[in-house]
Every structure is written in structure tokens, then in C-alpha cells.
């Protein structure tokens, strides 16, 4: 196993004044009725808001794939017969996302979590909405770059945020539930695109798509500011007794930092941790598949013989729904077994089999459509488990703030590759794309 249960040195090495905890007091909290009530209370407030945030972040990130079938290339990319311009629009998001991830996540520790995430949501919502005003390739390219910048501090910061409130035995299922909304976004995005495509208006379908999926993120950002709990020791959402239990849970098996501070020694330790780079390589392959699914699944569906673009949008829904169910089942099992690696290997194998089916089965539409279920279920489940694996295994809070975006930034390089793996000139077989994806998984 690459990851140990904790980083012992960093759990005890801290520049802050040591906080003494009574072992008897700590033990009295574990699995007590009080603690269980607190977890339920946290779930009811944290999960709805954070899951909706990720839903709209995923919608705004991946709606380019749906817009492609609604006339965007013909309207602003001069037809884009080769598909190269569309590929660059897809990958532009990841360039700014990679560059901004580490500084954004480390800086987020200096601000209340609800303020940071509210501003991020409002920023990416406005940016996504402005994509509807695009009139040529450079204008949409700029909005995609800013979209990546606003979302850069969100995903790794959310993983850090969850680790403040949930223990190692709880975080896997919660992160899977949260990340599962990326699959819900895929299904929901297909339904929205199908509905918009059947509305007749003077405004192009792809422009309405960006507006419909961008505006709710702005509204949700405002809601986030007023309802998302801050850090365990400072949130007013909890009573004094609940805060006492929450702080003990935050420090159970790891050392949380005190308030809005950044421990420089722990940032350096994150960059020196070899496990982060190994995990980054794994995450690279998974993100290569994930980015290609988000941008090209509607296009892949059209290669199965469903030539109507509206039907292709609708047929993207079932694979995402099944992927969400599979992901939750694997996450629940991994939490119970306290083992991520084996289940990651199984889910990656499922995705790899799906891509092999797309390569070798050419005449059976049902088998090829089944393969899309395999690639979505395998890819999303493996990524969810990877994020959960790191959520509680990097030691101190500052090291998590630096380490999580570091391995994610390495992995997002795969997203850039995945954005260019299906050139339109190689359709409908896409041998190179499917073969590369089966290898990376």
C-alpha cells in the first residue's frame, strides 16, 4: 500500500502551541450517542450544500460536450471540421485549473471556508453564464480559462473541508456521495440539453444551455455564504458541547491547525512526500479518462448509430446514474473494510474493460452501449476512492492543504491529454482514444 494510516511525524510536529487532550475524554466521544447525533447534524447541513456546489461546478465544467451537439462549432468556431479548436476549448480550463490549484488551496486556509467557497461559486457561475455571449474562438477560450481559475480552489479545498468534520471511517462515503454528484451532473446535463434542444427560440440552443446552467451557481454561492458551517472551532452552527466534540474529531488521528494559519514547514513536507507524486501519476491516468468522458460522451454515443443529437444527449443519462450507484456501493464497502487500493484496482479494471469493448466490438450496438456504463462507472468510482484515500492520510491540515492540490495538479495534466484524445478526424472508431484510455486505466 502506498498510503499509511497517518503521517506520524507531521501529526506531532507543529509550530503552534500544543493542545492537550484527555485520552479518557477522547474515548468517551467515540461512537457515543452525542457523536452520532453530531454526525447526523453535520450531514444534514454540509452534504446538501457541498453536493449542489459540485453538481453545478461539474455542469459548468462539462457542458461544452453538450454544447458541441447544439451548434457551438458551427456558430463560433467556423465549423471546426477537424475538432482541434473544440479540443483546445476543453483543455483551456485545465491549464488555469492546474496553475491555480496549489496557491488557491493553501490561501483558502486564511479565510472562512464558507466565504471562500461562496466567492468561488459566484465566480464560476458568472463566468459560465458569460460563455453564452461568446462570438468567436478567443472569447470562449478566455471564459474557459477564468472558469478553471475560479474552480481551482474548490475541489481540493472541499476534500480538506470534509476532513475537518469527518473521521477516516466516515469520509470515504461522504466524499463519494459528494463526488457522485459529478455523475448526477452528467445525467442532469444530458436531460437539460435534451430539453433545451426541443425548445424553439431565436437564441441558439448552446447559448441558452450556458445561461441555464450558469445562473443557479451564482444563487447557490449566496446560499453557501449564509448556510455552510465554518471550521469546527469557529462555526456558530454548533453548540459549545458540539464544537468540543467536533474539534476532538478533527484531531482524531491527525493534528488540525489552529484557525487561519499556514505552517510553512508542513507545506515543504508536502512537496517532499514521494507518495504524492506516485498518487499524482495514478490520478493522471484517471483524469485522462474523466476529462474525455465529460467532453466526448455525447459524441461517443453518436458513434453507436444514434444519429439524432437530441437522442444522443438523452442516452448519456443512464450511464451516469449507474456510475453514481456503483461509486456509492464501492465507497461504502471501502469505509467498512478501511481499504481503498483493492477496490480502486477493481473499478479501474471495469473501466478498462469498457474501453476494450468499444475497440473490439464494432457491430453490436447493445454491447457498445453497455461499454459506456463500464467506462463511467469504473472511472468515476476509482477517482472517488483516490480522493477519499488522500482525505485523511497526509498528516497535518497544512500538509493536506498543500498536498491535496499538488497531487491533483499532477493528475489534471491527464485532463489536458484527455481533451485531445478524440480528434474528430478519427471518428467514428476512435481507436487511438479508446486504446489510450484502456491503457491509462
Short mmCIF file of C-alpha atoms in Angstrom, two decimals:
data_model
loop_
_atom_site.label_atom_id
_atom_site.label_comp_id
_atom_site.label_asym_id
_atom_site.label_seq_id
_atom_site.Cartn_x
_atom_site.Cartn_y
_atom_site.Cartn_z
CA UNK A 1 0.00 0.00 0.00
CA UNK A 2 1.36 3.40 -0.89
CA UNK A 3 -0.53 5.25 1.82
CA UNK A 4 -0.19 4.65 5.55
CA UNK A 5 -2.93 5.45 8.05
CA UNK A 6 -1.19 8.63 9.13
CA UNK A 7 1.94 10.63 8.79
CA UNK A 8 3.26 10.25 12.33
CA UNK A 9 5.97 12.90 12.18
CA UNK A 10 3.67 15.59 10.90
CA UNK A 11 0.91 14.60 13.27
CA UNK A 12 3.12 15.68 16.15
CA UNK A 13 5.35 18.33 14.62
CA UNK A 14 3.63 21.70 14.74
CA UNK A 15 4.77 25.27 15.18
CA UNK A 16 1.63 26.08 17.18
CA UNK A 17 1.32 25.65 20.92
CA UNK A 18 0.44 22.04 21.75
CA UNK A 19 -3.16 21.29 22.61
CA UNK A 20 -3.62 18.81 25.42
CA UNK A 21 -6.40 16.28 25.11
CA UNK A 22 -7.54 13.89 27.77
CA UNK A 23 -7.47 10.29 26.44
CA UNK A 24 -10.45 9.49 28.64
CA UNK A 25 -12.40 12.44 27.23
CA UNK A 26 -11.48 11.49 23.66
CA UNK A 27 -12.53 7.88 24.20
CA UNK A 28 -15.86 8.96 25.72
CA UNK A 29 -16.77 10.71 22.45
CA UNK A 30 -16.08 7.79 20.09
CA UNK A 31 -19.31 6.19 18.83
CA UNK A 32 -21.27 7.85 21.62
CA UNK A 33 -24.91 8.87 21.05
CA UNK A 34 -23.74 12.51 21.22
CA UNK A 35 -21.23 11.95 18.44
CA UNK A 36 -23.74 10.13 16.26
CA UNK A 37 -26.23 12.98 16.66
CA UNK A 38 -23.50 15.45 15.73
CA UNK A 39 -22.59 13.50 12.58
CA UNK A 40 -26.25 13.44 11.50
CA UNK A 41 -26.49 17.17 12.14
CA UNK A 42 -23.37 17.84 10.08
CA UNK A 43 -24.61 15.61 7.27
CA UNK A 44 -27.91 17.49 7.06
CA UNK A 45 -26.19 20.86 6.69
CA UNK A 46 -22.90 20.09 4.91
CA UNK A 47 -23.82 17.44 2.35
CA UNK A 48 -26.77 19.20 0.63
CA UNK A 49 -24.83 22.43 0.08
CA UNK A 50 -21.50 20.89 -0.93
CA UNK A 51 -23.13 18.32 -3.22
CA UNK A 52 -25.13 21.01 -5.00
CA UNK A 53 -21.96 23.08 -5.35
CA UNK A 54 -20.21 20.17 -7.03
CA UNK A 55 -23.25 19.46 -9.19
CA UNK A 56 -23.16 22.94 -10.71
CA UNK A 57 -19.36 23.03 -10.85
CA UNK A 58 -19.46 19.81 -12.88
CA UNK A 59 -22.27 21.08 -15.08
CA UNK A 60 -20.43 24.30 -15.88
CA UNK A 61 -17.19 22.40 -16.48
CA UNK A 62 -18.57 19.73 -18.81
CA UNK A 63 -21.44 21.44 -20.62
CA UNK A 64 -19.12 22.11 -23.55
CA UNK A 65 -19.66 18.50 -24.64
CA UNK A 66 -23.43 19.04 -24.83
CA UNK A 67 -23.00 22.43 -26.50
CA UNK A 68 -20.97 20.74 -29.23
CA UNK A 69 -24.07 18.87 -30.38
CA UNK A 70 -26.15 22.04 -30.20
CA UNK A 71 -24.30 24.00 -32.85
CA UNK A 72 -21.49 25.77 -30.99
CA UNK A 73 -18.75 24.80 -33.51
CA UNK A 74 -20.87 25.94 -36.45
CA UNK A 75 -21.74 29.28 -34.81
CA UNK A 76 -18.41 30.46 -33.38
CA UNK A 77 -15.69 28.00 -34.48
CA UNK A 78 -16.26 28.29 -38.25
CA UNK A 79 -17.43 24.71 -38.42
CA UNK A 80 -14.24 23.28 -36.83
CA UNK A 81 -14.17 20.29 -39.18
CA UNK A 82 -11.09 18.82 -37.55
CA UNK A 83 -12.32 19.34 -33.97
CA UNK A 84 -8.99 20.90 -32.95
CA UNK A 85 -10.49 24.21 -31.79
CA UNK A 86 -13.06 22.41 -29.65
CA UNK A 87 -10.28 20.33 -28.08
CA UNK A 88 -8.41 23.49 -27.10
CA UNK A 89 -11.57 24.99 -25.58
CA UNK A 90 -11.89 21.86 -23.47
CA UNK A 91 -8.27 21.80 -22.33
CA UNK A 92 -8.01 25.57 -21.67
CA UNK A 93 -9.99 25.04 -18.49
CA UNK A 94 -7.39 22.63 -17.14
CA UNK A 95 -4.38 24.87 -17.79
CA UNK A 96 -5.61 27.57 -15.39
CA UNK A 97 -7.04 24.90 -13.08
CA UNK A 98 -3.61 23.29 -12.68
CA UNK A 99 -1.70 26.56 -12.24
CA UNK A 100 -4.07 27.94 -9.59
CA UNK A 101 -4.81 24.80 -7.55
CA UNK A 102 -1.95 24.81 -5.05
CA UNK A 103 -1.81 28.57 -4.26
CA UNK A 104 -5.62 28.76 -4.11
CA UNK A 105 -5.99 25.85 -1.70
CA UNK A 106 -3.19 26.96 0.61
CA UNK A 107 -4.55 30.53 0.59
CA UNK A 108 -8.04 29.24 1.38
CA UNK A 109 -6.85 28.35 4.90
CA UNK A 110 -6.57 32.06 5.64
CA UNK A 111 -10.28 32.66 5.01
CA UNK A 112 -13.52 31.27 6.46
CA UNK A 113 -14.46 28.22 4.34
CA UNK A 114 -17.97 29.46 3.61
CA UNK A 115 -16.65 32.82 2.34
CA UNK A 116 -14.03 31.19 0.14
CA UNK A 117 -16.39 28.68 -1.45
CA UNK A 118 -19.20 31.20 -1.86
CA UNK A 119 -16.91 33.53 -3.80
CA UNK A 120 -15.65 30.64 -5.94
CA UNK A 121 -19.21 29.56 -6.81
CA UNK A 122 -20.31 33.07 -7.71
CA UNK A 123 -17.18 33.48 -9.84
CA UNK A 124 -17.55 30.31 -11.87
CA UNK A 125 -21.31 30.83 -12.21
CA UNK A 126 -20.86 34.29 -13.69
CA UNK A 127 -18.07 33.05 -15.95
CA UNK A 128 -20.14 30.14 -17.23
CA UNK A 129 -23.07 32.43 -17.92
CA UNK A 130 -20.83 34.80 -19.86
CA UNK A 131 -19.87 31.91 -22.16
CA UNK A 132 -23.31 32.42 -23.72
CA UNK A 133 -22.07 35.77 -25.07
CA UNK A 134 -19.13 34.21 -26.93
CA UNK A 135 -18.83 35.28 -30.54
CA UNK A 136 -15.58 33.62 -31.65
CA UNK A 137 -12.92 31.16 -30.51
CA UNK A 138 -10.80 33.61 -28.40
CA UNK A 139 -13.81 34.94 -26.48
CA UNK A 140 -14.93 31.49 -25.34
CA UNK A 141 -11.32 30.47 -24.70
CA UNK A 142 -10.92 33.35 -22.23
CA UNK A 143 -14.08 32.39 -20.33
CA UNK A 144 -12.88 28.77 -20.09
CA UNK A 145 -9.56 29.96 -18.62
CA UNK A 146 -11.34 32.02 -15.96
CA UNK A 147 -13.72 29.14 -15.26
CA UNK A 148 -10.72 26.95 -14.45
CA UNK A 149 -9.22 29.63 -12.20
CA UNK A 150 -12.40 30.00 -10.13
CA UNK A 151 -12.88 26.25 -9.75
CA UNK A 152 -9.19 25.64 -8.92
CA UNK A 153 -9.56 26.10 -5.18
CA UNK A 154 -12.85 24.29 -4.91
CA UNK A 155 -12.33 20.51 -5.28
CA UNK A 156 -9.12 20.11 -3.20
CA UNK A 157 -10.42 22.66 -0.70
CA UNK A 158 -13.62 20.64 -0.35
CA UNK A 159 -11.63 17.49 0.41
CA UNK A 160 -9.76 19.42 3.10
CA UNK A 161 -13.05 20.82 4.40
CA UNK A 162 -14.58 17.34 4.74
CA UNK A 163 -11.53 16.14 6.70
CA UNK A 164 -12.24 18.84 9.32
CA UNK A 165 -15.64 17.36 10.14
CA UNK A 166 -15.42 13.64 9.32
CA UNK A 167 -13.12 10.89 10.59
CA UNK A 168 -11.23 8.38 8.47
CA UNK A 169 -14.03 5.82 8.88
CA UNK A 170 -16.65 8.28 7.66
CA UNK A 171 -15.01 10.36 4.98
CA UNK A 172 -14.96 7.80 2.16
CA UNK A 173 -18.73 7.51 1.85
CA UNK A 174 -19.25 11.28 2.26
CA UNK A 175 -16.67 12.15 -0.39
CA UNK A 176 -18.14 9.53 -2.72
CA UNK A 177 -21.59 10.98 -2.17
CA UNK A 178 -20.17 14.45 -2.89
CA UNK A 179 -18.12 13.37 -5.91
CA UNK A 180 -21.08 11.27 -7.07
CA UNK A 181 -22.81 14.49 -7.98
CA UNK A 182 -20.36 14.75 -10.87
CA UNK A 183 -22.14 11.72 -12.31
CA UNK A 184 -25.51 13.28 -11.45
CA UNK A 185 -24.31 16.36 -13.31
CA UNK A 186 -23.58 14.20 -16.34
CA UNK A 187 -27.07 12.73 -16.24
CA UNK A 188 -28.73 16.03 -15.39
CA UNK A 189 -26.72 17.84 -18.06
CA UNK A 190 -27.97 15.39 -20.68
CA UNK A 191 -31.57 15.96 -19.61
CA UNK A 192 -31.16 19.75 -19.63
CA UNK A 193 -29.52 19.65 -23.06
CA UNK A 194 -32.33 17.39 -24.36
CA UNK A 195 -34.98 19.77 -23.00
CA UNK A 196 -33.29 22.89 -24.38
CA UNK A 197 -32.85 21.27 -27.78
CA UNK A 198 -36.61 20.84 -28.01
CA UNK A 199 -37.35 24.48 -27.23
CA UNK A 200 -37.64 26.75 -30.23
CA UNK A 201 -36.26 30.24 -29.71
CA UNK A 202 -34.35 32.97 -31.51
CA UNK A 203 -31.42 32.34 -29.11
CA UNK A 204 -29.18 29.44 -30.11
CA UNK A 205 -29.57 26.29 -28.02
CA UNK A 206 -25.96 26.25 -26.78
CA UNK A 207 -26.22 29.83 -25.53
CA UNK A 208 -29.35 29.01 -23.54
CA UNK A 209 -27.58 25.95 -22.14
CA UNK A 210 -24.76 28.06 -20.67
CA UNK A 211 -27.25 30.51 -19.12
CA UNK A 212 -29.50 27.82 -17.63
CA UNK A 213 -26.53 26.01 -16.05
CA UNK A 214 -24.57 29.13 -15.01
CA UNK A 215 -27.10 31.29 -13.18
CA UNK A 216 -28.00 28.70 -10.47
CA UNK A 217 -24.33 28.53 -9.40
CA UNK A 218 -24.40 32.27 -8.61
CA UNK A 219 -27.54 31.85 -6.50
CA UNK A 220 -26.06 28.83 -4.74
CA UNK A 221 -22.91 30.82 -3.94
CA UNK A 222 -25.01 33.31 -1.98
CA UNK A 223 -26.78 30.47 -0.16
CA UNK A 224 -23.40 28.93 0.66
CA UNK A 225 -22.23 32.07 2.43
CA UNK A 226 -25.19 32.07 4.81
CA UNK A 227 -25.63 28.33 5.45
CA UNK A 228 -22.34 26.44 5.12
CA UNK A 229 -20.67 25.84 8.52
CA UNK A 230 -17.22 27.31 9.10
CA UNK A 231 -14.36 25.44 10.79
CA UNK A 232 -15.39 23.22 13.75
CA UNK A 233 -13.87 25.52 16.37
CA UNK A 234 -15.47 28.70 14.99
CA UNK A 235 -18.83 27.82 13.45
CA UNK A 236 -21.93 29.18 15.14
CA UNK A 237 -23.95 26.32 13.68
CA UNK A 238 -22.85 24.07 16.56
CA UNK A 239 -23.42 24.40 20.29
CA UNK A 240 -20.47 24.67 22.68
CA UNK A 241 -20.69 20.96 23.50
CA UNK A 242 -20.95 20.02 19.83
CA UNK A 243 -17.94 22.19 18.99
CA UNK A 244 -15.95 20.41 21.69
CA UNK A 245 -16.77 17.03 20.15
CA UNK A 246 -16.18 18.31 16.60
CA UNK A 247 -12.72 19.66 17.45
CA UNK A 248 -11.77 16.36 19.08
CA UNK A 249 -12.94 14.51 15.96
CA UNK A 250 -10.93 16.87 13.74
CA UNK A 251 -7.77 15.99 15.68
CA UNK A 252 -8.50 12.26 15.94
CA UNK A 253 -5.58 10.56 14.21
CA UNK A 254 -4.23 13.86 12.81
CA UNK A 255 -3.32 17.33 14.02
CA UNK A 256 -5.52 20.14 12.78
CA UNK A 257 -4.05 23.63 12.67
CA UNK A 258 -5.45 26.32 14.92
CA UNK A 259 -7.61 28.71 12.89
CA UNK A 260 -6.47 30.66 9.85
CA UNK A 261 -2.78 29.73 9.75
CA UNK A 262 -0.38 28.16 7.26
CA UNK A 263 2.51 26.09 8.64
CA UNK A 264 5.41 26.63 6.24
CA UNK A 265 7.31 23.51 7.37
CA UNK A 266 4.33 21.33 6.54
CA UNK A 267 3.99 22.87 3.07
CA UNK A 268 7.62 21.95 2.39
CA UNK A 269 6.99 18.46 3.77
CA UNK A 270 4.14 18.02 1.31
CA UNK A 271 6.42 18.74 -1.65
CA UNK A 272 8.96 16.24 -0.29
CA UNK A 273 6.45 13.39 0.17
CA UNK A 274 7.12 10.81 -2.57
CA UNK A 275 3.64 9.30 -2.12
CA UNK A 276 2.08 12.43 -3.54
CA UNK A 277 3.92 12.01 -6.82
CA UNK A 278 3.04 8.32 -7.13
CA UNK A 279 -0.60 9.14 -6.46
CA UNK A 280 -0.37 12.00 -8.96
CA UNK A 281 0.67 9.57 -11.70
CA UNK A 282 -2.30 7.33 -10.85
CA UNK A 283 -4.60 10.33 -10.82
CA UNK A 284 -3.15 11.44 -14.18
CA UNK A 285 -4.45 8.32 -15.89
CA UNK A 286 -7.84 8.52 -14.20
CA UNK A 287 -8.32 12.17 -15.11
CA UNK A 288 -7.35 11.48 -18.69
CA UNK A 289 -10.38 9.18 -18.87
CA UNK A 290 -12.60 11.51 -16.82
CA UNK A 291 -11.99 14.58 -18.98
CA UNK A 292 -12.62 12.64 -22.17
CA UNK A 293 -15.90 11.25 -20.79
CA UNK A 294 -17.18 14.67 -19.74
CA UNK A 295 -16.37 16.30 -23.07
CA UNK A 296 -16.94 13.46 -25.52
CA UNK A 297 -19.52 11.01 -24.13
CA UNK A 298 -22.34 12.59 -26.20
CA UNK A 299 -20.08 12.28 -29.26
CA UNK A 300 -19.24 8.65 -28.41
CA UNK A 301 -22.97 7.89 -28.15
CA UNK A 302 -23.48 9.18 -31.70
CA UNK A 303 -20.93 6.62 -32.94
CA UNK A 304 -23.28 3.83 -31.82
CA UNK A 305 -25.65 4.67 -34.64
CA UNK A 306 -27.92 7.15 -32.84
CA UNK A 307 -27.63 9.97 -35.31
CA UNK A 308 -30.21 12.27 -33.73
CA UNK A 309 -28.27 14.62 -31.47
CA UNK A 310 -31.23 15.04 -29.09
CA UNK A 311 -31.42 11.26 -28.59
CA UNK A 312 -27.66 11.09 -28.04
CA UNK A 313 -27.97 13.71 -25.29
CA UNK A 314 -30.72 11.65 -23.63
CA UNK A 315 -28.79 8.38 -23.83
CA UNK A 316 -25.93 9.85 -21.79
CA UNK A 317 -28.19 9.84 -18.71
CA UNK A 318 -28.34 6.10 -17.77
CA UNK A 319 -24.54 5.52 -17.72
CA UNK A 320 -24.09 8.37 -15.26
CA UNK A 321 -26.90 7.14 -12.99
CA UNK A 322 -25.40 3.64 -12.84
CA UNK A 323 -21.95 5.16 -12.18
CA UNK A 324 -23.33 7.02 -9.15
CA UNK A 325 -24.80 3.82 -7.71
CA UNK A 326 -21.60 1.83 -8.27
CA UNK A 327 -19.49 4.58 -6.73
CA UNK A 328 -21.56 4.73 -3.54
CA UNK A 329 -21.51 0.94 -3.20
CA UNK A 330 -17.71 0.83 -3.54
CA UNK A 331 -17.25 3.78 -1.16
CA UNK A 332 -19.47 2.19 1.50
CA UNK A 333 -17.52 -1.05 1.20
CA UNK A 334 -14.15 0.71 1.38
CA UNK A 335 -15.19 2.56 4.55
CA UNK A 336 -16.30 -0.68 6.17
CA UNK A 337 -13.13 -2.53 5.15
CA UNK A 338 -10.87 0.52 5.61
CA UNK A 339 -9.19 -0.44 2.34
CA UNK A 340 -9.12 1.66 -0.84
CA UNK A 341 -6.38 0.17 -3.03
CA UNK A 342 -8.00 -3.15 -3.96
CA UNK A 343 -11.34 -1.54 -4.77
CA UNK A 344 -9.55 1.10 -6.85
CA UNK A 345 -7.90 -1.67 -8.87
CA UNK A 346 -11.26 -3.40 -9.44
CA UNK A 347 -13.01 -0.20 -10.54
CA UNK A 348 -10.14 0.71 -12.89
CA UNK A 349 -10.38 -2.77 -14.43
CA UNK A 350 -14.10 -2.24 -15.05
CA UNK A 351 -13.34 0.98 -16.92
CA UNK A 352 -10.55 -0.67 -18.90
CA UNK A 353 -12.88 -3.49 -20.00
CA UNK A 354 -15.37 -0.89 -21.21
CA UNK A 355 -12.80 0.76 -23.47
CA UNK A 356 -11.65 -2.62 -24.80
CA UNK A 357 -15.26 -3.42 -25.73
CA UNK A 358 -15.50 -0.16 -27.66
CA UNK A 359 -12.39 -1.15 -29.61
CA UNK A 360 -13.11 -4.79 -30.44
CA UNK A 361 -16.93 -4.80 -30.70
CA UNK A 362 -17.94 -2.89 -33.80
CA UNK A 363 -21.31 -4.27 -34.89
CA UNK A 364 -23.22 -4.86 -31.64
CA UNK A 365 -24.81 -1.59 -30.56
CA UNK A 366 -26.07 -3.01 -27.26
CA UNK A 367 -22.61 -4.24 -26.25
CA UNK A 368 -21.05 -0.90 -27.14
CA UNK A 369 -23.68 0.99 -25.16
CA UNK A 370 -23.02 -1.36 -22.22
CA UNK A 371 -19.35 -0.38 -22.54
CA UNK A 372 -20.27 3.25 -21.82
CA UNK A 373 -21.69 2.10 -18.49
CA UNK A 374 -18.38 0.39 -17.72
CA UNK A 375 -16.22 3.41 -18.55
CA UNK A 376 -18.32 5.85 -16.50
CA UNK A 377 -18.71 3.51 -13.51
CA UNK A 378 -15.06 2.46 -13.46
CA UNK A 379 -13.58 5.91 -13.92
CA UNK A 380 -15.74 7.87 -11.50
CA UNK A 381 -15.51 5.19 -8.80
CA UNK A 382 -11.71 4.99 -8.99
CA UNK A 383 -11.38 8.78 -8.74
CA UNK A 384 -13.78 8.95 -5.80
CA UNK A 385 -11.77 6.33 -3.94
CA UNK A 386 -8.48 8.10 -4.72
CA UNK A 387 -9.73 11.39 -3.29
CA UNK A 388 -11.03 9.64 -0.17
CA UNK A 389 -7.68 7.86 0.22
CA UNK A 390 -5.87 11.18 0.47
CA UNK A 391 -8.53 12.97 2.52
CA UNK A 392 -7.20 11.62 5.82
CA UNK A 393 -3.72 10.33 5.06
CA UNK A 394 -1.44 13.33 4.79
CA UNK A 395 -0.96 14.22 8.45
CA UNK A 396 -1.46 17.85 9.41
CA UNK A 397 -4.06 20.20 7.99
CA UNK A 398 -1.49 22.46 6.33
CA UNK A 399 0.14 19.46 4.67
CA UNK A 400 -3.27 18.44 3.33
CA UNK A 401 -3.83 21.98 2.04
CA UNK A 402 -0.59 21.77 0.06
CA UNK A 403 -0.53 18.05 -0.71
CA UNK A 404 -4.08 17.56 -1.99
CA UNK A 405 -3.86 20.19 -4.74
CA UNK A 406 -0.30 19.06 -5.55
CA UNK A 407 -1.31 15.52 -6.45
CA UNK A 408 -4.49 16.81 -8.09
CA UNK A 409 -2.49 19.29 -10.18
CA UNK A 410 -0.25 16.47 -11.41
CA UNK A 411 -3.34 14.44 -12.19
CA UNK A 412 -5.06 17.26 -14.06
CA UNK A 413 -2.31 17.04 -16.65
CA UNK A 414 -4.18 13.91 -17.72
CA UNK A 415 -7.26 16.06 -18.26
CA UNK A 416 -5.38 18.08 -20.86
CA UNK A 417 -4.38 14.88 -22.66
CA UNK A 418 -7.93 13.54 -22.40
CA UNK A 419 -9.25 16.71 -24.03
CA UNK A 420 -7.25 15.96 -27.21
CA UNK A 421 -7.60 12.19 -27.39
CA UNK A 422 -10.66 12.09 -29.67
CA UNK A 423 -9.90 14.20 -32.77
CA UNK A 424 -12.97 14.38 -34.97
CA UNK A 425 -10.98 13.14 -37.96
CA UNK A 426 -10.60 9.72 -36.27
CA UNK A 427 -14.32 9.09 -35.76
CA UNK A 428 -16.37 7.03 -35.56
CA UNK A 429 -13.95 4.29 -34.37
CA UNK A 430 -11.60 6.49 -32.29
CA UNK A 431 -9.13 3.60 -32.00
CA UNK A 432 -6.34 5.79 -30.59
CA UNK A 433 -8.62 7.38 -27.99
CA UNK A 434 -10.22 4.16 -26.76
CA UNK A 435 -6.88 2.34 -26.76
CA UNK A 436 -5.15 5.08 -24.77
CA UNK A 437 -7.92 5.16 -22.21
CA UNK A 438 -7.85 1.38 -21.68
CA UNK A 439 -4.09 1.67 -21.08
CA UNK A 440 -4.30 4.57 -18.60
CA UNK A 441 -6.92 2.77 -16.52
#
